[in-house]
Short mmCIF file of C-alpha atoms in Angstrom, two decimals:
data_model
loop_
_atom_site.label_atom_id
_atom_site.label_comp_id
_atom_site.label_asym_id
_atom_site.label_seq_id
_atom_site.Cartn_x
_atom_site.Cartn_y
_atom_site.Cartn_z
CA MET Y 1 42.78 32.78 28.46
CA LYS Y 2 45.36 30.19 27.51
CA SER Y 3 43.90 27.57 29.79
CA LYS Y 4 40.40 28.28 28.50
CA LEU Y 5 41.55 27.83 24.95
CA LEU Y 6 43.41 24.68 25.88
CA ASP Y 7 40.36 23.32 27.64
CA PHE Y 8 38.21 24.17 24.65
CA VAL Y 9 40.54 22.35 22.30
CA LEU Y 10 41.18 19.37 24.50
CA ARG Y 11 37.60 18.69 25.39
CA PRO Y 12 36.66 16.74 22.25
CA PRO Y 13 39.08 13.84 22.82
CA GLN Y 14 37.42 13.34 26.20
CA ILE Y 15 33.83 13.51 25.08
CA GLY Y 16 34.22 12.74 21.42
CA SER Y 17 33.59 15.38 18.81
CA ALA Y 18 29.97 16.32 18.26
CA GLY Y 19 27.99 16.24 15.07
CA PRO Y 20 27.37 17.36 12.46
CA LEU Y 21 24.01 15.70 12.43
CA GLU Y 22 23.78 12.95 9.84
CA LEU Y 23 20.74 11.10 10.99
CA LEU Y 24 17.61 12.10 12.85
CA VAL Y 25 15.71 9.06 14.07
CA LEU Y 26 12.09 9.85 14.89
CA GLN Y 27 9.71 7.45 16.54
CA PRO Y 28 6.21 8.15 15.19
CA THR Y 29 4.89 5.48 17.53
CA PRO Y 30 6.43 2.68 19.57
CA PHE Y 31 3.70 0.39 18.27
CA CYS Y 32 4.42 -2.39 15.84
CA ASN Y 33 1.74 -4.50 14.18
CA LEU Y 34 4.14 -7.45 14.34
CA ASN Y 35 5.72 -9.13 17.33
CA CYS Y 36 9.07 -10.47 16.15
CA ASP Y 37 10.63 -12.50 18.91
CA TYR Y 38 14.09 -10.92 18.56
CA CYS Y 39 12.87 -7.32 18.62
CA TYR Y 40 14.71 -5.01 21.01
CA LEU Y 41 11.79 -2.61 21.54
CA LEU Y 42 10.30 -3.03 24.97
CA ASP Y 43 7.15 -0.96 24.46
CA ARG Y 44 6.09 -2.10 21.00
CA GLY Y 45 2.57 -2.69 22.31
CA SER Y 46 2.06 0.97 23.12
CA THR Y 47 -0.12 2.92 20.68
CA SER Y 48 1.20 6.33 21.72
CA ARG Y 49 1.84 8.69 18.80
CA MET Y 50 4.16 11.60 18.25
CA LYS Y 51 2.14 14.81 18.32
CA PRO Y 52 2.59 17.72 15.91
CA ASP Y 53 4.10 19.94 18.61
CA VAL Y 54 6.82 17.35 19.23
CA ILE Y 55 7.54 17.08 15.51
CA GLU Y 56 7.79 20.83 15.21
CA ALA Y 57 9.96 21.18 18.33
CA ALA Y 58 12.33 18.45 17.14
CA PHE Y 59 12.90 19.98 13.72
CA ARG Y 60 12.97 23.52 15.07
CA GLU Y 61 15.73 22.60 17.54
CA VAL Y 62 17.68 20.76 14.85
CA PHE Y 63 17.58 23.81 12.57
CA ARG Y 64 18.16 26.31 15.38
CA SER Y 65 21.05 24.52 17.05
CA GLY Y 66 23.45 24.80 14.14
CA ILE Y 67 24.22 21.08 14.39
CA VAL Y 68 23.38 20.55 10.70
CA ASP Y 69 26.07 20.93 8.09
CA GLN Y 70 24.27 20.93 4.73
CA SER Y 71 21.80 18.11 4.91
CA PHE Y 72 20.65 15.27 7.07
CA ASN Y 73 18.35 12.36 6.85
CA VAL Y 74 15.32 11.42 8.84
CA VAL Y 75 14.43 7.84 9.48
CA TRP Y 76 11.01 7.07 10.84
CA HIS Y 77 11.52 4.04 12.97
CA ALA Y 78 11.52 2.37 16.42
CA GLY Y 79 8.02 1.01 15.88
CA GLU Y 80 6.33 0.28 12.54
CA PRO Y 81 6.24 3.72 10.91
CA MET Y 82 3.35 3.00 8.57
CA VAL Y 83 0.82 2.28 11.29
CA VAL Y 84 0.29 6.00 11.90
CA GLY Y 85 -1.04 6.49 8.39
CA ILE Y 86 -0.39 8.83 5.47
CA PRO Y 87 -2.05 11.93 7.02
CA PHE Y 88 0.51 11.87 9.85
CA TYR Y 89 3.34 12.26 7.36
CA GLU Y 90 1.50 14.79 5.22
CA GLU Y 91 1.15 16.98 8.28
CA MET Y 92 4.78 16.39 9.23
CA LEU Y 93 5.94 17.46 5.77
CA ARG Y 94 3.89 20.65 6.04
CA ILE Y 95 5.43 21.42 9.43
CA VAL Y 96 8.98 20.80 8.25
CA GLU Y 97 8.51 22.80 5.06
CA GLY Y 98 7.29 25.72 7.14
CA ILE Y 99 10.40 25.97 9.29
CA LYS Y 100 13.21 24.47 7.20
CA PRO Y 101 15.95 26.87 6.12
CA PRO Y 102 16.20 26.82 2.32
CA SER Y 103 19.86 25.86 2.45
CA VAL Y 104 19.32 22.66 4.42
CA GLY Y 105 18.50 19.39 2.69
CA VAL Y 106 16.23 16.93 4.46
CA SER Y 107 15.37 13.48 3.15
CA HIS Y 108 13.09 10.93 4.72
CA SER Y 109 13.12 7.18 4.95
CA PHE Y 110 11.08 4.35 6.40
CA GLN Y 111 12.36 1.16 7.85
CA THR Y 112 9.26 -0.97 7.55
CA ASN Y 113 7.99 -4.51 7.64
CA ALA Y 114 6.00 -3.61 4.49
CA THR Y 115 2.91 -5.48 5.62
CA LEU Y 116 0.79 -2.32 5.48
CA MET Y 117 1.94 -1.26 2.02
CA THR Y 118 -0.81 -0.16 -0.35
CA ASP Y 119 -1.01 1.59 -3.72
CA GLU Y 120 -1.77 4.82 -1.83
CA TRP Y 121 1.37 4.43 0.28
CA CYS Y 122 3.40 3.79 -2.85
CA GLU Y 123 2.07 6.97 -4.44
CA PHE Y 124 2.96 8.91 -1.30
CA ILE Y 125 6.44 7.40 -1.17
CA LYS Y 126 7.11 8.27 -4.80
CA LYS Y 127 5.69 11.75 -4.54
CA HIS Y 128 7.81 12.67 -1.53
CA HIS Y 129 10.90 10.62 -2.42
CA PHE Y 130 10.90 8.60 0.77
CA LYS Y 131 13.51 5.88 0.78
CA ILE Y 132 12.50 2.42 1.88
CA GLY Y 133 14.16 -0.35 3.81
CA VAL Y 134 12.20 -3.57 4.23
CA SER Y 135 12.82 -6.08 6.98
CA VAL Y 136 12.59 -9.59 5.55
CA ASP Y 137 14.63 -12.57 6.64
CA GLY Y 138 14.54 -14.63 3.46
CA PRO Y 139 12.22 -17.43 2.40
CA GLU Y 140 9.03 -18.11 4.31
CA PHE Y 141 10.30 -21.04 6.36
CA ILE Y 142 13.10 -18.88 7.79
CA HIS Y 143 11.25 -15.55 8.00
CA ASP Y 144 8.24 -16.96 9.79
CA LEU Y 145 10.34 -18.57 12.51
CA HIS Y 146 10.70 -15.19 14.18
CA ARG Y 147 8.72 -12.50 12.37
CA LYS Y 148 5.25 -13.21 13.65
CA THR Y 149 2.00 -11.52 14.53
CA ARG Y 150 0.87 -11.24 18.13
CA SER Y 151 -1.22 -14.36 17.63
CA GLY Y 152 1.86 -16.21 16.46
CA ALA Y 153 1.02 -16.37 12.76
CA GLY Y 154 3.65 -15.97 10.08
CA THR Y 155 3.97 -12.67 8.23
CA HIS Y 156 5.98 -13.59 5.15
CA LYS Y 157 3.07 -13.54 2.71
CA LYS Y 158 2.08 -10.02 3.76
CA VAL Y 159 5.67 -8.81 3.58
CA MET Y 160 6.01 -10.21 0.08
CA ALA Y 161 2.75 -8.58 -0.97
CA GLY Y 162 4.24 -5.28 0.18
CA ILE Y 163 7.47 -5.93 -1.70
CA LYS Y 164 5.54 -6.75 -4.87
CA LEU Y 165 3.68 -3.45 -4.56
CA LEU Y 166 6.97 -1.56 -4.24
CA GLN Y 167 8.26 -3.35 -7.31
CA LYS Y 168 5.05 -2.68 -9.22
CA HIS Y 169 5.48 1.00 -8.54
CA ARG Y 170 9.21 0.81 -9.34
CA ILE Y 171 10.15 2.09 -5.92
CA PRO Y 172 13.74 1.18 -5.08
CA PHE Y 173 14.26 -0.39 -1.70
CA ASP Y 174 16.79 -2.41 0.19
CA THR Y 175 16.31 -5.15 2.71
CA ILE Y 176 17.67 -6.12 6.08
CA SER Y 177 17.68 -9.72 7.22
CA VAL Y 178 18.42 -10.89 10.70
CA LEU Y 179 20.78 -13.83 10.76
CA THR Y 180 19.76 -16.27 13.46
CA GLY Y 181 21.26 -19.63 14.26
CA GLU Y 182 18.73 -21.28 11.97
CA ALA Y 183 19.36 -18.92 9.06
CA LEU Y 184 23.09 -19.63 9.05
CA GLY Y 185 22.32 -23.14 7.83
CA HIS Y 186 20.55 -21.94 4.70
CA PRO Y 187 22.72 -19.64 2.58
CA ASP Y 188 21.57 -21.14 -0.72
CA GLU Y 189 17.90 -20.77 0.08
CA ILE Y 190 18.38 -17.21 1.32
CA PHE Y 191 20.44 -16.17 -1.68
CA ASN Y 192 17.99 -17.75 -4.11
CA PHE Y 193 15.08 -16.06 -2.38
CA PHE Y 194 16.53 -12.61 -2.95
CA PHE Y 195 17.75 -13.40 -6.43
CA GLU Y 196 14.50 -14.93 -7.64
CA ASN Y 197 12.39 -12.14 -6.17
CA GLY Y 198 14.37 -9.39 -7.85
CA ILE Y 199 15.67 -8.02 -4.55
CA ARG Y 200 19.12 -6.67 -5.22
CA ASN Y 201 20.28 -4.63 -2.20
CA VAL Y 202 20.62 -6.87 0.79
CA GLY Y 203 22.01 -6.35 4.27
CA PHE Y 204 22.50 -8.96 6.95
CA ASN Y 205 22.35 -8.11 10.64
CA VAL Y 206 23.43 -10.66 13.17
CA GLU Y 207 20.87 -11.37 15.88
CA GLU Y 208 21.96 -9.12 18.71
CA ARG Y 209 21.36 -9.21 22.41
CA GLU Y 210 20.01 -5.83 23.38
CA GLY Y 211 17.07 -3.97 24.83
CA GLY Y 212 14.14 -6.28 25.28
CA HIS Y 213 15.96 -9.16 23.60
CA SER Y 214 18.11 -10.67 26.31
CA SER Y 215 19.67 -13.62 24.51
CA SER Y 216 20.73 -14.46 20.98
CA SER Y 217 20.68 -17.77 19.16
CA LEU Y 218 24.19 -16.87 17.98
CA GLU Y 219 25.68 -17.00 21.47
CA LYS Y 220 26.99 -20.51 20.91
CA ALA Y 221 30.34 -22.08 20.26
CA GLY Y 222 30.99 -22.45 16.56
CA THR Y 223 28.87 -19.53 15.42
CA ALA Y 224 31.81 -17.63 13.93
CA GLU Y 225 32.69 -20.66 11.83
CA ARG Y 226 29.08 -21.05 10.71
CA LEU Y 227 28.87 -17.36 9.83
CA THR Y 228 32.11 -17.65 7.88
CA GLN Y 229 30.65 -20.55 5.89
CA PHE Y 230 27.38 -18.69 5.38
CA MET Y 231 28.89 -15.48 4.09
CA SER Y 232 31.51 -17.26 2.01
CA ARG Y 233 28.73 -19.21 0.33
CA ILE Y 234 26.70 -16.03 -0.24
CA TYR Y 235 29.79 -14.47 -1.75
CA ASP Y 236 30.43 -17.42 -4.07
CA LEU Y 237 26.80 -17.64 -5.15
CA ASN Y 238 26.86 -13.95 -5.95
CA VAL Y 239 29.97 -14.31 -8.05
CA THR Y 240 28.33 -17.14 -9.96
CA SER Y 241 25.29 -14.95 -10.54
CA GLY Y 242 27.42 -12.17 -11.99
CA ASN Y 243 27.41 -10.12 -8.80
CA ARG Y 244 23.76 -9.28 -9.19
CA LEU Y 245 23.26 -8.70 -5.48
CA ASN Y 246 24.76 -5.84 -3.55
CA VAL Y 247 25.53 -7.40 -0.20
CA ARG Y 248 26.12 -4.65 2.31
CA GLU Y 249 28.53 -6.64 4.47
CA ILE Y 250 30.77 -7.43 1.52
CA THR Y 251 30.67 -3.88 0.21
CA ARG Y 252 31.39 -2.47 3.64
CA PHE Y 253 34.71 -4.22 4.08
CA GLU Y 254 35.65 -3.86 0.46
CA ARG Y 255 35.33 -0.12 0.98
CA ALA Y 256 37.26 -0.22 4.22
CA VAL Y 257 40.11 -1.82 2.28
CA MET Y 258 39.88 0.61 -0.60
CA GLY Y 259 39.73 3.69 1.56
CA TRP Y 260 42.18 2.67 4.25
CA SER Y 261 45.42 4.46 5.07
CA ALA Y 262 47.10 4.73 8.45
CA LEU Y 263 46.81 8.48 8.57
CA ARG Y 264 43.24 8.52 7.32
CA ALA Y 265 42.26 6.05 10.03
CA LYS Y 266 43.96 8.19 12.63
CA VAL Y 267 42.18 11.37 11.58
CA LEU Y 268 38.88 9.53 11.38
CA ARG Y 269 39.49 8.23 14.88
CA PHE Y 270 39.06 11.80 16.13
CA SER Y 271 35.78 12.48 14.41
CA GLY Y 272 34.34 9.11 15.39
CA THR Y 273 31.71 6.88 13.89
CA GLN Y 274 28.06 7.70 13.67
CA GLU Y 275 27.12 5.74 16.77
CA ASN Y 276 29.99 6.67 19.04
CA ALA Y 277 30.29 10.43 18.51
CA PRO Y 278 27.61 12.64 20.06
CA PHE Y 279 24.99 14.26 17.85
CA LYS Y 280 25.86 12.55 14.61
CA ILE Y 281 22.67 10.68 15.33
CA ILE Y 282 19.82 12.25 17.28
CA ASN Y 283 17.03 9.96 18.39
CA VAL Y 284 13.68 11.45 19.36
CA GLY Y 285 10.99 9.32 20.96
CA TRP Y 286 7.27 9.79 20.41
CA ASP Y 287 7.07 11.91 23.57
CA GLY Y 288 9.95 14.22 22.63
CA ASN Y 289 12.60 12.63 24.83
CA PHE Y 290 15.85 12.56 22.93
CA SER Y 291 19.20 10.83 23.02
CA THR Y 292 22.24 10.47 20.85
CA PHE Y 293 24.67 7.62 20.12
CA SER Y 294 23.12 4.20 19.34
CA PRO Y 295 19.39 4.54 18.62
CA GLU Y 296 18.50 1.32 20.43
CA LEU Y 297 19.47 2.97 23.70
CA LEU Y 298 16.73 5.60 23.66
CA GLY Y 299 14.61 5.36 26.78
CA VAL Y 300 16.21 2.13 27.99
CA ASP Y 301 17.36 1.88 31.61
CA VAL Y 302 21.12 1.49 31.53
CA ALA Y 303 23.13 1.47 34.73
CA PRO Y 304 24.63 3.67 36.05
CA TYR Y 305 23.01 6.36 33.92
CA GLY Y 306 19.34 5.52 34.44
CA LYS Y 307 16.93 6.14 31.60
CA PHE Y 308 18.92 6.79 28.46
CA THR Y 309 17.55 10.20 27.52
CA PHE Y 310 19.36 13.49 27.70
CA GLY Y 311 16.45 15.90 27.45
CA ASN Y 312 13.15 16.63 25.76
CA VAL Y 313 12.78 18.67 22.59
CA LEU Y 314 9.83 20.51 24.14
CA THR Y 315 11.94 21.93 26.95
CA ASP Y 316 15.68 21.46 26.34
CA THR Y 317 18.22 22.61 23.79
CA PHE Y 318 20.99 20.48 22.33
CA SER Y 319 23.54 23.07 23.43
CA ASP Y 320 22.45 22.83 27.06
CA VAL Y 321 22.43 19.07 26.91
CA MET Y 322 25.98 19.06 25.57
CA LYS Y 323 27.04 20.70 28.81
CA SER Y 324 25.27 18.23 31.06
CA LYS Y 325 27.18 15.87 33.31
CA LYS Y 326 25.17 12.90 32.09
CA ILE Y 327 26.15 13.19 28.44
CA ARG Y 328 29.75 13.92 29.39
CA ASP Y 329 29.90 10.83 31.59
CA VAL Y 330 28.42 8.71 28.81
CA ALA Y 331 30.67 10.19 26.14
CA LEU Y 332 33.75 9.75 28.30
CA ALA Y 333 32.92 6.10 28.97
CA ILE Y 334 32.33 5.56 25.25
CA GLN Y 335 35.65 7.19 24.41
CA ASN Y 336 37.42 5.04 26.98
CA GLY Y 337 35.84 1.99 25.40
CA ILE Y 338 37.03 3.05 21.96
CA ARG Y 339 40.54 3.45 23.35
CA LYS Y 340 40.35 -0.13 24.60
CA CYS Y 341 39.36 -1.20 21.10
CA GLU Y 342 42.16 0.82 19.57
CA ASN Y 343 44.74 -0.63 21.94
CA GLY Y 344 43.54 -4.20 21.95
CA CYS Y 345 41.92 -5.13 18.67
CA LYS Y 346 43.64 -5.43 15.31
CA TYR Y 347 40.32 -4.95 13.54
CA PHE Y 348 40.11 -1.37 14.77
CA SER Y 349 41.56 -0.41 11.38
CA VAL Y 350 38.34 -1.49 9.69
CA CYS Y 351 35.89 -0.72 12.48
CA GLY Y 352 36.60 2.42 14.47
CA GLY Y 353 35.48 1.26 17.89
CA GLY Y 354 32.24 -0.70 17.78
CA SER Y 355 28.75 0.09 18.95
CA PRO Y 356 28.02 1.58 22.38
CA ALA Y 357 24.70 -0.25 22.53
CA ASN Y 358 26.27 -3.65 22.03
CA LYS Y 359 28.96 -2.86 24.58
CA ILE Y 360 26.59 -1.91 27.36
CA PHE Y 361 24.03 -4.62 26.64
CA GLU Y 362 26.67 -7.35 26.40
CA ASN Y 363 29.45 -6.14 28.69
CA GLY Y 364 27.48 -3.95 31.09
CA THR Y 365 29.55 -0.86 30.35
CA PHE Y 366 30.42 1.48 27.51
CA ASP Y 367 33.98 1.42 28.80
CA SER Y 368 34.71 -1.94 27.21
CA SER Y 369 35.78 -3.34 23.91
CA GLU Y 370 34.92 -6.65 22.30
CA THR Y 371 31.36 -7.94 21.99
CA MET Y 372 29.70 -10.84 20.23
CA HIS Y 373 28.50 -8.31 17.69
CA CYS Y 374 32.12 -7.30 17.05
CA ARG Y 375 33.30 -10.87 16.76
CA LEU Y 376 30.62 -11.75 14.25
CA HIS Y 377 29.64 -8.63 12.34
CA VAL Y 378 33.09 -7.07 12.16
CA GLN Y 379 35.89 -9.56 12.78
CA THR Y 380 34.39 -12.62 11.11
CA LEU Y 381 33.00 -10.76 8.11
CA ALA Y 382 36.16 -8.71 7.60
CA GLU Y 383 38.09 -11.98 7.49
CA VAL Y 384 35.68 -13.43 4.94
CA VAL Y 385 36.15 -10.44 2.64
CA LEU Y 386 39.93 -10.28 3.07
CA ASN Y 387 40.22 -14.01 2.46
CA LYS Y 388 38.16 -13.73 -0.71
CA ILE Y 389 40.37 -10.94 -2.02
CA GLU Y 390 43.49 -12.92 -1.16
CA THR Y 391 42.17 -16.10 -2.74
CA ALA Y 392 41.18 -14.33 -5.93
CA ALA Y 393 44.61 -12.70 -6.13
CA SER Y 394 46.47 -15.96 -5.51
CA VAL Y 395 44.42 -17.72 -8.21
CA GLU Y 396 45.28 -14.93 -10.59
CA GLU Y 397 48.96 -15.08 -9.69
CA GLY Y 398 49.02 -18.88 -9.86
CA MET U 1 30.01 30.87 18.53
CA SER U 2 27.32 28.54 17.22
CA LEU U 3 27.46 24.86 18.08
CA LYS U 4 28.26 24.03 14.48
CA ASN U 5 31.15 26.45 14.39
CA GLN U 6 32.44 25.22 17.72
CA ILE U 7 32.45 21.72 16.37
CA ARG U 8 34.16 22.75 13.16
CA PHE U 9 36.77 24.73 15.05
CA ARG U 10 37.51 21.90 17.42
CA LYS U 11 37.80 19.43 14.59
CA MET U 12 40.11 21.70 12.68
CA ILE U 13 42.35 22.19 15.69
CA LEU U 14 42.34 18.48 16.43
CA ALA U 15 43.15 17.56 12.87
CA LEU U 16 45.99 20.05 12.85
CA CYS U 17 47.32 18.74 16.15
CA GLY U 18 47.09 15.22 14.80
CA LEU U 19 49.01 16.15 11.71
CA ILE U 20 51.61 18.24 13.49
CA PHE U 21 52.30 16.05 16.48
CA GLY U 22 51.30 12.75 14.98
CA GLY U 23 53.78 12.16 12.25
CA VAL U 24 55.33 8.79 12.34
CA ALA U 25 54.18 8.10 15.87
CA LEU U 26 50.55 8.40 14.87
CA SER U 27 50.83 6.65 11.56
CA ASP U 28 49.46 3.47 13.07
CA SER U 29 47.15 2.72 15.96
CA PRO U 30 48.94 1.49 19.07
CA ASN U 31 47.69 -1.96 18.33
CA ALA U 32 47.96 -1.82 14.57
CA SER U 33 49.13 -5.32 13.86
CA PRO U 34 51.76 -5.12 11.14
CA GLN U 35 50.49 -8.36 9.67
CA PHE U 36 46.92 -7.13 9.50
CA VAL U 37 47.93 -3.78 8.09
CA ASN U 38 49.99 -5.56 5.47
CA ARG U 39 46.99 -7.68 4.54
CA ILE U 40 44.92 -4.56 4.03
CA LYS U 41 47.63 -2.93 1.95
CA LYS U 42 48.08 -6.04 -0.17
CA ALA U 43 44.31 -6.37 -0.65
CA GLN U 44 44.23 -2.74 -1.77
CA ASN U 45 46.93 -3.45 -4.31
CA ASP U 46 45.14 -6.58 -5.48
CA ILE U 47 41.93 -4.66 -6.07
CA PHE U 48 43.59 -1.81 -7.92
CA ALA U 49 45.79 -4.19 -9.92
CA LYS U 50 42.60 -5.69 -11.30
CA GLY U 51 41.74 -2.42 -12.93
CA THR U 52 39.42 -1.01 -10.31
CA LYS U 53 39.89 2.72 -10.20
CA ALA U 54 41.60 3.88 -7.03
CA PRO U 55 39.54 6.42 -5.13
CA THR U 56 40.73 9.99 -4.85
CA ALA U 57 41.77 11.17 -1.40
CA SER U 58 38.39 12.69 -0.66
CA GLU U 59 36.60 9.61 -1.96
CA ALA U 60 38.82 7.43 0.21
CA ASP U 61 37.98 9.60 3.21
CA ARG U 62 34.32 8.97 2.57
CA LEU U 63 34.74 5.27 1.91
CA LEU U 64 36.53 4.63 5.17
CA ALA U 65 34.15 6.82 7.15
CA GLN U 66 31.13 5.10 5.64
CA SER U 67 32.61 1.71 6.27
CA TRP U 68 33.39 2.40 9.91
CA SER U 69 29.81 3.50 10.46
CA ASN U 70 28.45 0.67 8.29
CA LEU U 71 26.99 3.21 5.91
CA VAL U 72 27.25 1.68 2.52
CA ASP U 73 25.86 2.71 -0.83
CA PRO U 74 23.50 1.95 -2.42
CA TYR U 75 21.78 1.77 0.93
CA GLY U 76 22.80 5.21 2.05
CA TRP U 77 23.09 5.49 5.76
CA VAL U 78 22.46 1.90 6.46
CA ASN U 79 23.17 1.09 10.00
CA ALA U 80 23.54 -2.27 11.62
CA TRP U 81 21.13 -1.54 14.38
CA ALA U 82 19.34 -4.12 16.31
CA ASN U 83 17.91 -7.09 14.62
CA GLY U 84 16.58 -5.88 11.37
CA GLY U 85 15.39 -2.57 12.56
CA GLY U 86 17.05 0.73 11.97
CA ASN U 87 17.97 0.65 8.38
CA PRO U 88 17.59 4.21 7.27
CA SER U 89 17.89 3.85 3.60
CA TRP U 90 18.11 6.08 0.67
CA SER U 91 20.16 5.85 -2.41
CA ASN U 92 21.33 9.30 -3.27
CA THR U 93 24.61 9.18 -1.39
CA THR U 94 26.21 7.51 -4.33
CA GLY U 95 29.81 6.50 -4.05
CA PRO U 96 32.56 7.55 -6.34
CA ALA U 97 31.57 6.76 -9.85
CA GLY U 98 33.77 4.56 -11.89
CA TRP U 99 34.78 1.79 -9.61
CA GLY U 100 31.42 0.16 -9.09
CA ASN U 101 31.53 -3.36 -7.83
CA ALA U 102 35.17 -4.27 -7.46
CA TRP U 103 34.26 -7.86 -6.94
CA SER U 104 33.36 -8.37 -10.54
CA ASN U 105 36.95 -7.52 -11.36
CA LEU U 106 38.38 -9.88 -8.83
CA THR U 107 36.86 -13.17 -9.73
#
């Protein structure tokens, strides 16, 4: 009895604690009407669609498994979610409403390129309180370098038409921009684009190497310095503007500073981040195959694990999957990687162990620590924010 | 025991173990660079000295957890996934009221 209890208690540090579910990523279709050249999705030409029985099975298993605390959020993504049309989501909402326990809160969001936005979509979004994230890289000359149609045409005008519709309907949204090597040279133009177009909530992702995107324009000497200059300039421009933009990367590290304590970090280390603890994120592909951890990993072949899926919502339960050797091997490797971060990286205090997807795509194993993504999106940006705080304080003191 | 309860139980036990056996030894990560930790502590003081309201303990828990997972209001559960994709976004996970944008108090 004692050893069983001990085993029960000691298991989580080996596999990471599980859940509660915070995010359910559902792939309505792998298809995207655009063909951005840095996209990680390998099968974005496939027009397969998630069928109602898969939708029902996914939600039913989420509700049945007990993995939900009070609420969770659904993001429709991993393909352009709007290509499947409004009726798809109307049916989905009917299915979910029919099986959702009254005590559980479910909200929905789209990450979209906004090129298919219409007045009808806006009405639907408002009616059902969907939250919207738009992918736009900045002004046309930067955006159209990479965000193209299959025939190679630019997409900026269509994206902006979608954004204008959202604004006309007073639908709040935020944006994500991919920072490429070219973009780093244009902080003023990028800031002014957002400012002048009334876009206030802005996030910057660095161009990552993962999935179907096997190299990044940021894998060059001097990129960290260029990113430092870029984000410092964005910061200064924002101050000059009266802090009218909410820049996610600045806010993130500001909050890490404000919330940090040694003990808090230690306790949080046990529960893990969203991407590196099992079942905080559940990713379900159009065909019902599901995974957890980083969403970009779903369905990708990653050695030595093979296809990165742990089961199918039509046939498997989360509880059974939790007992499988595959997920334990993955979780153990991820935990070992986090330990390497904890023991070897001073930025662990503001990070928590990095992204499994970046580790395996860049280093070939989850059981590793630093990546280019870490160096740029965590270390460099944390330094920018800390330096800005220190500079402001020294000016004040001086 | 349901999966949710198993998880809760394990977390509770782990947290207790951490608190009981951790103490001073666990107060910093093995690699916690004293210089870096001091920078964070000083930055905290600088922010609060400017009049920004310090978060309560539970707010601080949430701030650090959100930050580690790159989940930042007003975006909600924004995640830094892959190249502009994967930005689940909603705005009803509002942060602690009252401290707003600390940057406006710093500059």
